[in-house]
Coordinates of C-alpha atoms in Angstrom, one line a residue:
M21 CA 0.0 0.0 0.0
T22 CA 3.0 2.3 0.5
L23 CA 3.6 2.1 -3.2
Q24 CA 0.8 4.5 -3.8
E25 CA 1.8 7.0 -1.2
Y26 CA 4.4 9.6 -2.0
D27 CA 5.2 10.2 1.7
Y28 CA 6.8 6.8 2.0
A29 CA 9.2 7.3 -1.0
R30 CA 11.7 9.0 1.2
E31 CA 12.0 6.0 3.6
S32 CA 14.7 3.4 3.0
P33 CA 13.3 0.2 1.7
S34 CA 15.0 -1.8 4.5
K35 CA 13.5 0.4 7.2
L36 CA 10.1 0.2 5.5
A37 CA 10.4 -3.6 5.4
A38 CA 11.5 -3.9 9.0
S39 CA 8.7 -1.6 10.1
C40 CA 6.1 -3.7 8.2
L41 CA 7.5 -6.8 9.8
L42 CA 7.3 -5.3 13.3
L43 CA 3.7 -4.2 12.6
A44 CA 2.7 -7.7 11.4
L45 CA 4.3 -9.4 14.4
T46 CA 2.5 -7.0 16.7
M47 CA -0.9 -7.4 14.9
K48 CA -0.7 -11.2 15.0
N49 CA 0.7 -11.4 18.6
L50 CA 3.8 -13.2 17.4
G51 CA 6.2 -11.5 19.7
G52 CA 8.2 -8.4 19.4
W53 CA 11.5 -7.3 17.9
T54 CA 14.1 -9.8 18.9
P55 CA 17.9 -9.3 19.2
T56 CA 18.2 -11.5 16.1
L57 CA 15.9 -9.3 14.1
E58 CA 17.8 -6.2 15.4
Y59 CA 21.1 -7.7 14.4
Y60 CA 20.2 -8.8 10.9
S61 CA 18.1 -5.7 10.1
G62 CA 20.3 -3.2 11.7
Y63 CA 17.4 -1.4 13.3
R64 CA 16.5 -1.1 16.9
S65 CA 12.8 -1.5 17.8
Q66 CA 12.7 2.1 19.0
D67 CA 14.0 3.4 15.6
L68 CA 11.0 1.7 13.9
H69 CA 8.2 2.9 16.2
P70 CA 7.3 6.2 14.3
L71 CA 7.1 4.4 11.0
V72 CA 5.1 1.5 12.4
K73 CA 2.5 4.0 13.7
R74 CA 2.3 5.7 10.3
L75 CA 1.9 2.3 8.6
N76 CA -0.9 1.3 10.9
F77 CA -2.6 4.7 10.2
L78 CA -2.2 4.0 6.5
L79 CA -4.4 1.0 6.9
T80 CA -7.3 3.3 7.9
Y81 CA -7.3 5.0 4.5
Q82 CA -10.3 4.4 2.3
P83 CA -9.3 3.1 -1.1
R84 CA -9.3 5.7 -3.9
D85 CA -11.3 5.0 -6.9
K86 CA -8.4 5.5 -9.3
L87 CA -5.8 3.6 -7.3
K88 CA -7.5 0.2 -6.7
A89 CA -5.0 -2.2 -8.3
V90 CA -2.7 -2.9 -5.3
R91 CA -5.6 -3.1 -2.9
T92 CA -7.5 -5.4 -5.2
K93 CA -4.5 -7.6 -5.8
Y94 CA -3.7 -8.1 -2.2
S95 CA -7.4 -8.6 -1.3
H96 CA -7.3 -12.0 -3.1
R97 CA -7.0 -15.1 -1.0
V98 CA -3.8 -16.1 -2.9
F99 CA -2.1 -13.2 -1.0
F100 CA -3.9 -14.1 2.2
E101 CA -6.2 -11.1 1.9
V102 CA -3.7 -8.8 3.6
A103 CA -5.3 -5.7 2.2
K104 CA -8.4 -6.5 4.2
V105 CA -6.6 -6.5 7.5
T106 CA -8.1 -4.1 10.0
P107 CA -5.7 -1.7 11.7
M108 CA -4.8 -1.9 15.3
D109 CA -6.2 0.6 17.8
M110 CA -3.5 3.3 18.0
L111 CA -3.6 3.4 21.9
K112 CA -3.1 -0.4 22.0
L113 CA -0.3 -0.2 19.5
E114 CA 1.4 2.5 21.4
E115 CA 1.2 0.4 24.6
I116 CA 2.6 -2.7 22.9
L117 CA 5.4 -0.7 21.3
K118 CA 6.4 0.8 24.6
N119 CA 6.9 -2.6 26.0
C120 CA 9.0 -4.0 23.2

């Protein structure tokens, strides 16, 4: 979904990927940012928190009529319908991020 948003073009692809992973881990209750993830990604959990919050907020956007291709593609069951995932409550996300 960040492909369609100009604000995310300035983020490094590795930081964007790491932030997406942290958000996914948080949303699915699969644990937090481990020392192994920190070592191999090069990012501390605290470095990713602002971008994770922005990514979660991005999930609240309503799809634009002209830019439906990415959302439609990732709404298919082949891609596990990830475009249909509901965002986390921002207060709950903040609390979880404080603790990891």
